[in-house]
Coordinates of N, CA, C and O in Angstrom, one line a residue:
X1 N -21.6 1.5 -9.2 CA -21.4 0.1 -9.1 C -20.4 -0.2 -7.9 O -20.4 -1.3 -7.3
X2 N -19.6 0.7 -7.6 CA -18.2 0.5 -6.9 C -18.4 1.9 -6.1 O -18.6 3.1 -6.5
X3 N -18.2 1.2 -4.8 CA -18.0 2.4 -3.4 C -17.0 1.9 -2.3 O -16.8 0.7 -2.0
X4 N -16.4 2.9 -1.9 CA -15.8 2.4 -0.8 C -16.2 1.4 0.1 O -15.3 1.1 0.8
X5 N -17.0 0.9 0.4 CA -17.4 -0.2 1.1 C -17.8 -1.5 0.2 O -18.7 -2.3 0.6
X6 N -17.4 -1.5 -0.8 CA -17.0 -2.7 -1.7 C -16.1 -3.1 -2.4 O -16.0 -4.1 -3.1
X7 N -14.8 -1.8 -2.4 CA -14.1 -1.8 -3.3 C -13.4 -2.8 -3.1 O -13.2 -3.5 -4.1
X8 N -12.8 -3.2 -1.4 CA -12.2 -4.5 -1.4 C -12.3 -5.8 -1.3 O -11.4 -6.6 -1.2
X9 N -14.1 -6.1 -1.5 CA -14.2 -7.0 -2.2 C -14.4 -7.6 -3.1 O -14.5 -8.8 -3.3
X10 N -14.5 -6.3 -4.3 CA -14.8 -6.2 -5.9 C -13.3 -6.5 -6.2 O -13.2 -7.5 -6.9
X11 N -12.0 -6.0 -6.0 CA -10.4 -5.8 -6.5 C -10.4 -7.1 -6.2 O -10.0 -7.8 -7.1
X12 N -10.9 -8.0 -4.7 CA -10.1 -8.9 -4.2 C -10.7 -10.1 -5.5 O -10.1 -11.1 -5.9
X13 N -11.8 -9.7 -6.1 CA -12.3 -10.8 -6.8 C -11.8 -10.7 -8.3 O -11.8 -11.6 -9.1
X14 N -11.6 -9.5 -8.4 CA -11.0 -8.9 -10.1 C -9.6 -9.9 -9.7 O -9.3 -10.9 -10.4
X15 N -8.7 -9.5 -8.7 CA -7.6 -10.2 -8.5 C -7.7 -11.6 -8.4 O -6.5 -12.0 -8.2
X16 N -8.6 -12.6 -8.5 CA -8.7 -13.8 -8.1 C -8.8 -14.2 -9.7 O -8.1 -15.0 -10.4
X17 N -9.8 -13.3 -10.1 CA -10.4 -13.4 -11.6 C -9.0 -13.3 -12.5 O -8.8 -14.2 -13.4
X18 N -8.3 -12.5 -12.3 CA -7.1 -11.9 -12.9 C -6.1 -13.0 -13.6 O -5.6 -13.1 -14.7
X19 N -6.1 -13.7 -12.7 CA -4.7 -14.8 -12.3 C -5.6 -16.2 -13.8 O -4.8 -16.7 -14.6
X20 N -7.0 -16.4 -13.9 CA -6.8 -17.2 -15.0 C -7.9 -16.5 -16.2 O -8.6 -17.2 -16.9
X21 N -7.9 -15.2 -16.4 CA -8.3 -14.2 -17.2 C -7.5 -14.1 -18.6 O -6.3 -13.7 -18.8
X22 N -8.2 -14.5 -19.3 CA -8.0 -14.5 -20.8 C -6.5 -13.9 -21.2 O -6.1 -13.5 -20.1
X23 N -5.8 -13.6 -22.0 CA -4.6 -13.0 -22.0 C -5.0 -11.5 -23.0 O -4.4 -10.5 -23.0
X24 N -5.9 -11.8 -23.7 CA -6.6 -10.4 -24.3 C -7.7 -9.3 -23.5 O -8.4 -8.4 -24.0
X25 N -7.5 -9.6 -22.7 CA -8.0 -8.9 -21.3 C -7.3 -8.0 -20.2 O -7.7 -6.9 -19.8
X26 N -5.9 -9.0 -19.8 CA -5.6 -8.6 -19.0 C -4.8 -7.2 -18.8 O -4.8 -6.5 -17.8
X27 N -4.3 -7.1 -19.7 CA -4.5 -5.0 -19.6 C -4.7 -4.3 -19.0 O -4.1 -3.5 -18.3
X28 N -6.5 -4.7 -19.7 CA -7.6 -3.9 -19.2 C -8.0 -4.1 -18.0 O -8.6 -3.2 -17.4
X29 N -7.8 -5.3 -17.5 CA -8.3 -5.9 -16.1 C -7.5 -4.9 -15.2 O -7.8 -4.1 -14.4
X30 N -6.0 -5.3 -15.8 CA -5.3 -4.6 -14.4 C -5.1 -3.1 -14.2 O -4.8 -2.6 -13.1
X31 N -5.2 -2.4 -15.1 CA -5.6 -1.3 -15.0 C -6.7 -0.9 -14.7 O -6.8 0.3 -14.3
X32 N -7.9 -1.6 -14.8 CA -9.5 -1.2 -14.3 C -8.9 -1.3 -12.4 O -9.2 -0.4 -11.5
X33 N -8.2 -2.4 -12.1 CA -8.1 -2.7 -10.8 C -7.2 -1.8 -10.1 O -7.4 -1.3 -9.0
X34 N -6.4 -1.6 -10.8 CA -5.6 -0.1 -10.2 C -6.1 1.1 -10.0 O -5.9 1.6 -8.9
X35 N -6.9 1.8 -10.9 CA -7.7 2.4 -10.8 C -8.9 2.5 -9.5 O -9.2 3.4 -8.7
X36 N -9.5 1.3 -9.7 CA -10.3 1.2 -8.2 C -9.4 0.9 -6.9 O -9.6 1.0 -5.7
X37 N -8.3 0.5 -7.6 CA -7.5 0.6 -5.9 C -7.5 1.5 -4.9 O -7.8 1.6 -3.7
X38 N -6.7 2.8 -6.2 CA -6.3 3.8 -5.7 C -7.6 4.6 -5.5 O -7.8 5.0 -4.3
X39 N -8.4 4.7 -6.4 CA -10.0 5.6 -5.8 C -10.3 5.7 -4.4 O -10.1 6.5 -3.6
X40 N -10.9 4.3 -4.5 CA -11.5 3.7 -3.2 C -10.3 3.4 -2.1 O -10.7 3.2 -1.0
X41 N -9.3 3.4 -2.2 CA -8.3 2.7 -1.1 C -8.7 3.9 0.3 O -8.5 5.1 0.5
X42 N -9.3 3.0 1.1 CA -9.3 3.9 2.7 C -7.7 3.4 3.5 O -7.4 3.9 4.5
X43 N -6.9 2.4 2.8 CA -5.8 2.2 3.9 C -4.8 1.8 2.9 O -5.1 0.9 2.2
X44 N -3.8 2.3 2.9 CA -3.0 2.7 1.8 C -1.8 1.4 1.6 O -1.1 1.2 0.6
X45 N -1.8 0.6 3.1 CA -1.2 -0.1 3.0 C -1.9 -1.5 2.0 O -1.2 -2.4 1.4
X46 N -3.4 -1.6 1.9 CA -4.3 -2.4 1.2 C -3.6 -2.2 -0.4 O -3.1 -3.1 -0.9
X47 N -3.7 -0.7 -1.1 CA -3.1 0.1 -1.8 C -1.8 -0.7 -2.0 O -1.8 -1.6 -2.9
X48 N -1.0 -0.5 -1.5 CA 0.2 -1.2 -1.8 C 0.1 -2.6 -1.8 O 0.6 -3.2 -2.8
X49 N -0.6 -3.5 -0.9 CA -0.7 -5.2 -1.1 C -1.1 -5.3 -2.8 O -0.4 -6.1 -3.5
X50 N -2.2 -4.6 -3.3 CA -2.7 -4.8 -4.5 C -1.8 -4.5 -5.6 O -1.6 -5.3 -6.4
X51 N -1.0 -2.9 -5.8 CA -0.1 -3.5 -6.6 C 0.6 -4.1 -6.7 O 1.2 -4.4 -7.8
X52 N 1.1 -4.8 -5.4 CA 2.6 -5.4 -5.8 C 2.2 -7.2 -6.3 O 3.0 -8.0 -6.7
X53 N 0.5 -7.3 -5.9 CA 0.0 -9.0 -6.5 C -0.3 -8.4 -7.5 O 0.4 -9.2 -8.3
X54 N -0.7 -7.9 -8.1 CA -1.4 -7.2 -10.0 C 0.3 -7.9 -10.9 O 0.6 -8.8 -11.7
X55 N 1.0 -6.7 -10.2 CA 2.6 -7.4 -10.8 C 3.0 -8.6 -10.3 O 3.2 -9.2 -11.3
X56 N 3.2 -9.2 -9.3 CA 3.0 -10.8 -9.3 C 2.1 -11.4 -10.3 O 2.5 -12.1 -11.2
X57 N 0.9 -11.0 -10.2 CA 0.5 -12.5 -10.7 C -0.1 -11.4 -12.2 O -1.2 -11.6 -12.6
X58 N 0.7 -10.6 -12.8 CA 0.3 -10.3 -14.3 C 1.1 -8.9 -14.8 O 0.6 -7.8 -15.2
X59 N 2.7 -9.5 -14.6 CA 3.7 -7.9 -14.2 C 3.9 -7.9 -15.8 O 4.7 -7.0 -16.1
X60 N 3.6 -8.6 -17.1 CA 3.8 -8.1 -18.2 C 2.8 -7.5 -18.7 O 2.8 -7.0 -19.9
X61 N 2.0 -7.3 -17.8 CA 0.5 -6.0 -18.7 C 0.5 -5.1 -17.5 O -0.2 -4.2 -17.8
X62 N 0.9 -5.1 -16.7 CA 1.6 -3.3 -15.5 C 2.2 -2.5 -16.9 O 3.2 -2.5 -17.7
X63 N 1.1 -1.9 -16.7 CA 1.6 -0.3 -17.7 C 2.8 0.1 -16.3 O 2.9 -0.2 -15.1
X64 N 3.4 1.0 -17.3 CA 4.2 1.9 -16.3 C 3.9 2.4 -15.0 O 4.3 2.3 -13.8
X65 N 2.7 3.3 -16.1 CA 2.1 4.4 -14.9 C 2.0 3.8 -13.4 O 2.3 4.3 -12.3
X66 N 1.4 2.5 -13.8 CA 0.7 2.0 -12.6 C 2.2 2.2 -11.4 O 2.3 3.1 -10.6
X67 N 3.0 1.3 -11.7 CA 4.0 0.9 -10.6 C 4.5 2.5 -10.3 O 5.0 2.9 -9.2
X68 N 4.4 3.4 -11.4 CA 4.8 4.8 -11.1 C 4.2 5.1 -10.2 O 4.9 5.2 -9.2
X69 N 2.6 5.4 -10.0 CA 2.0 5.6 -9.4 C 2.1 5.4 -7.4 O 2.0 6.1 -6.4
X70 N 2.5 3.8 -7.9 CA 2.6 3.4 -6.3 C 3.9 3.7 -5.9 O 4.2 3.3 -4.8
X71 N 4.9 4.4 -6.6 CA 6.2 4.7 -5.8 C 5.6 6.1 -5.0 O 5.5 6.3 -3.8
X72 N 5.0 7.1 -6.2 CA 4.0 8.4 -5.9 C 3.8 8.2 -4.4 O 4.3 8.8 -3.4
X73 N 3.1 7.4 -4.6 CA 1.8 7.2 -3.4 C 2.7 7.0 -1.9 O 2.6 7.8 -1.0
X74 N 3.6 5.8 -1.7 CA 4.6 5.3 -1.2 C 5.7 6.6 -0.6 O 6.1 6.7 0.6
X75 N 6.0 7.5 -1.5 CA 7.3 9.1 -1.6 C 6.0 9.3 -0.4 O 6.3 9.0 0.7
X76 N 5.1 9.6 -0.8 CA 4.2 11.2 -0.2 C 3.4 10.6 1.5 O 3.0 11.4 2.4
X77 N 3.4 9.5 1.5 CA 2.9 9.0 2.6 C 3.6 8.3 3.4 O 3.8 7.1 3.4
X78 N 4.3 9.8 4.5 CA 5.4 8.7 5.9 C 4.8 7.1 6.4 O 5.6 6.1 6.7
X79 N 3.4 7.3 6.5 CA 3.0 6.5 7.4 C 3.0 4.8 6.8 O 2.6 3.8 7.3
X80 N 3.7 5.0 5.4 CA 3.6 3.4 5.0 C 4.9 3.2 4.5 O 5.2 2.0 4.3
X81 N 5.9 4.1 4.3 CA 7.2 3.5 3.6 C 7.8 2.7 4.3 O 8.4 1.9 3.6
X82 N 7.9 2.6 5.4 CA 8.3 1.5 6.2 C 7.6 0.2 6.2 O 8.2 -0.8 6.6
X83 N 6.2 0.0 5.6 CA 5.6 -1.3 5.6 C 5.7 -1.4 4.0 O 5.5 -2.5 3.6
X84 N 5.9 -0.5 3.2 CA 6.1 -0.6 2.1 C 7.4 -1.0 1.8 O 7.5 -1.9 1.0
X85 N 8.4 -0.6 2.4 CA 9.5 -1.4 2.1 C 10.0 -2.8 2.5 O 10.8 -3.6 1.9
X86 N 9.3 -2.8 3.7 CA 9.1 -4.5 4.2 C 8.8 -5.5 3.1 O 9.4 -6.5 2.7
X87 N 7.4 -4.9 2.6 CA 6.6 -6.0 1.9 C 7.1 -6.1 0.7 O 7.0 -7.3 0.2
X88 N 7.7 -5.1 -0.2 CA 8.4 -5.0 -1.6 C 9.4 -5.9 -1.1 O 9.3 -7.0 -1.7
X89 N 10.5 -6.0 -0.2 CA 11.4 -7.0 0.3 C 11.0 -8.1 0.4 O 11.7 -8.9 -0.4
X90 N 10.4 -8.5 0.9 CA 9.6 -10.1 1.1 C 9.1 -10.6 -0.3 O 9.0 -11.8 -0.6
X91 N 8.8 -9.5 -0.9 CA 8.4 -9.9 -2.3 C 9.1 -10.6 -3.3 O 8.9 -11.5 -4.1
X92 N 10.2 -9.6 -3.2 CA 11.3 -9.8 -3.7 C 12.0 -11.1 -3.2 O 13.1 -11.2 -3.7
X93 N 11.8 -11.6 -2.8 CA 12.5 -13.0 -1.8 C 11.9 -14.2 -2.8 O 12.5 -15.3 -2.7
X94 N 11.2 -14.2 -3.3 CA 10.3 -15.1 -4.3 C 11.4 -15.4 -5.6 O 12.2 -14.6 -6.1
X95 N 11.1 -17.0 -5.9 CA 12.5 -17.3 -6.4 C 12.0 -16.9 -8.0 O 12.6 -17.3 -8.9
X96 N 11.3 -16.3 -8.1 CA 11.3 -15.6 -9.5 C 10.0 -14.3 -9.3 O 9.0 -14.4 -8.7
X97 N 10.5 -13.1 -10.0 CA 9.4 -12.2 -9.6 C 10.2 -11.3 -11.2 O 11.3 -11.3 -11.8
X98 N 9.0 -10.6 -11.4 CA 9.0 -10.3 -12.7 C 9.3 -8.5 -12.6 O 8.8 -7.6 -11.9
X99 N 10.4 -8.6 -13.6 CA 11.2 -7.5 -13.9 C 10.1 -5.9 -13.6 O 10.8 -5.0 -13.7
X100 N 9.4 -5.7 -13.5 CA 8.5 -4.4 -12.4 C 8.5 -4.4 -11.1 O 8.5 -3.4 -10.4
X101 N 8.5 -5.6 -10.7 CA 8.7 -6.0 -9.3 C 9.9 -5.5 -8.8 O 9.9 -4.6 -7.9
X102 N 10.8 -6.0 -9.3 CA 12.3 -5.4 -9.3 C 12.6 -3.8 -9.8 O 13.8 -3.6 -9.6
X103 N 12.0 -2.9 -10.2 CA 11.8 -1.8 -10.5 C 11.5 -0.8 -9.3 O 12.0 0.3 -8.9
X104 N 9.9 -1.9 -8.7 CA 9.2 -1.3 -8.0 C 10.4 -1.3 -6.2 O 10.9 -0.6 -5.3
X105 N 10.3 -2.3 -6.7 CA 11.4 -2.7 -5.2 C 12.9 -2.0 -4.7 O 13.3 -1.8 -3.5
X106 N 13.5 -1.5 -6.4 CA 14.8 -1.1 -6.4 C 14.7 0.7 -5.6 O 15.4 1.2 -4.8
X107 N 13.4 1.0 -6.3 CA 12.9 3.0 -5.8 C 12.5 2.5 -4.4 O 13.2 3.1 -3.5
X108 N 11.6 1.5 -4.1 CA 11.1 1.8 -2.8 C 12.0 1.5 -1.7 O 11.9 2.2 -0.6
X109 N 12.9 0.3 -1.8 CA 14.0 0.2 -0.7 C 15.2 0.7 -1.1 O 16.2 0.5 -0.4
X110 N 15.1 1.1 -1.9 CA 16.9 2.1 -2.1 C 16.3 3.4 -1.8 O 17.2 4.2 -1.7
X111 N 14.9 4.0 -1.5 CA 14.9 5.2 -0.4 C 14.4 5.1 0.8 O 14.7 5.9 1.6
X112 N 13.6 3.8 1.0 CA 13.1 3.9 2.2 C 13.7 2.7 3.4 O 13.2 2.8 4.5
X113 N 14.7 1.7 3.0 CA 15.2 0.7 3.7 C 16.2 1.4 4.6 O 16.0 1.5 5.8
X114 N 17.0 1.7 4.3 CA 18.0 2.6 5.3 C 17.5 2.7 6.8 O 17.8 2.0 7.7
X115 N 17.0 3.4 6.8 CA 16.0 4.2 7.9 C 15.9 2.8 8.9 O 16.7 2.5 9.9
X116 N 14.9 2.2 8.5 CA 14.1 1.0 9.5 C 15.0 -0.5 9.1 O 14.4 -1.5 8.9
X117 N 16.4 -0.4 8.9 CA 17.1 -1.6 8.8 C 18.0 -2.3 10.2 O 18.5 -3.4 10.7
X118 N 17.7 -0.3 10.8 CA 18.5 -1.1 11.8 C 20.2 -0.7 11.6 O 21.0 -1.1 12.4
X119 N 20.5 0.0 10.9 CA 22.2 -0.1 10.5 C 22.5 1.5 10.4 O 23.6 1.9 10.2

């Protein structure tokens, strides 16, 4: 049903779907979409946009794993902790953002902000 040359339009619509999706669902939603993120993700920075809106727009059904996952993913791949710590920052700038967010944010720029701050 799902290949890399649909995945980001299948997540983009699970994610659209997400935001007014039943509340005995969303669980399952957001972990089915995590799952195909990380599968299918050809650009890891796409990978990162998607969890950090799953936890926006539904950070009280983010299992652990998940946000575990994307610190994983974030540690092992030079080529994004710098846009990864950007965007968790900016995230964070939102006058309310839900306690995973702040989790996710605290690992990813308390190791990777230093570097690209400038100081």
């Amino acid at each position: 049903m799902c290949d890399r040359e649909q995945a980001e339009e299948i997540v983009g619509e699970l994610l659209a779907y997400l935001e007014k999706a039943d509340y005995s669902i969303r669980e399952e939603l957001v972990l089915k979409i995590a799952i195909l993120a990380e599968k299918f993700a050809t650009d890891y920075k796409w990978y990162v946009d998607v969890v950090l809106n799953l936890i926006r727009i539904a950070g009280d059904y983010i299992a652990d794993e998940v946000w575990y996952r994307v610190t994983q993913i974030v540690i092992n791949r030079e080529d994004i902790q710098a846009y990864a710590a950007k965007t968790v920052f900016e995230a964070l700038q939102a006058p309310t953002c839900h306690e995973n967010m702040v989790k996710v944010g605290a690992y990813i720029i308390g190791e990777f902000w230093k570097p690209y701050c400038g100081r």
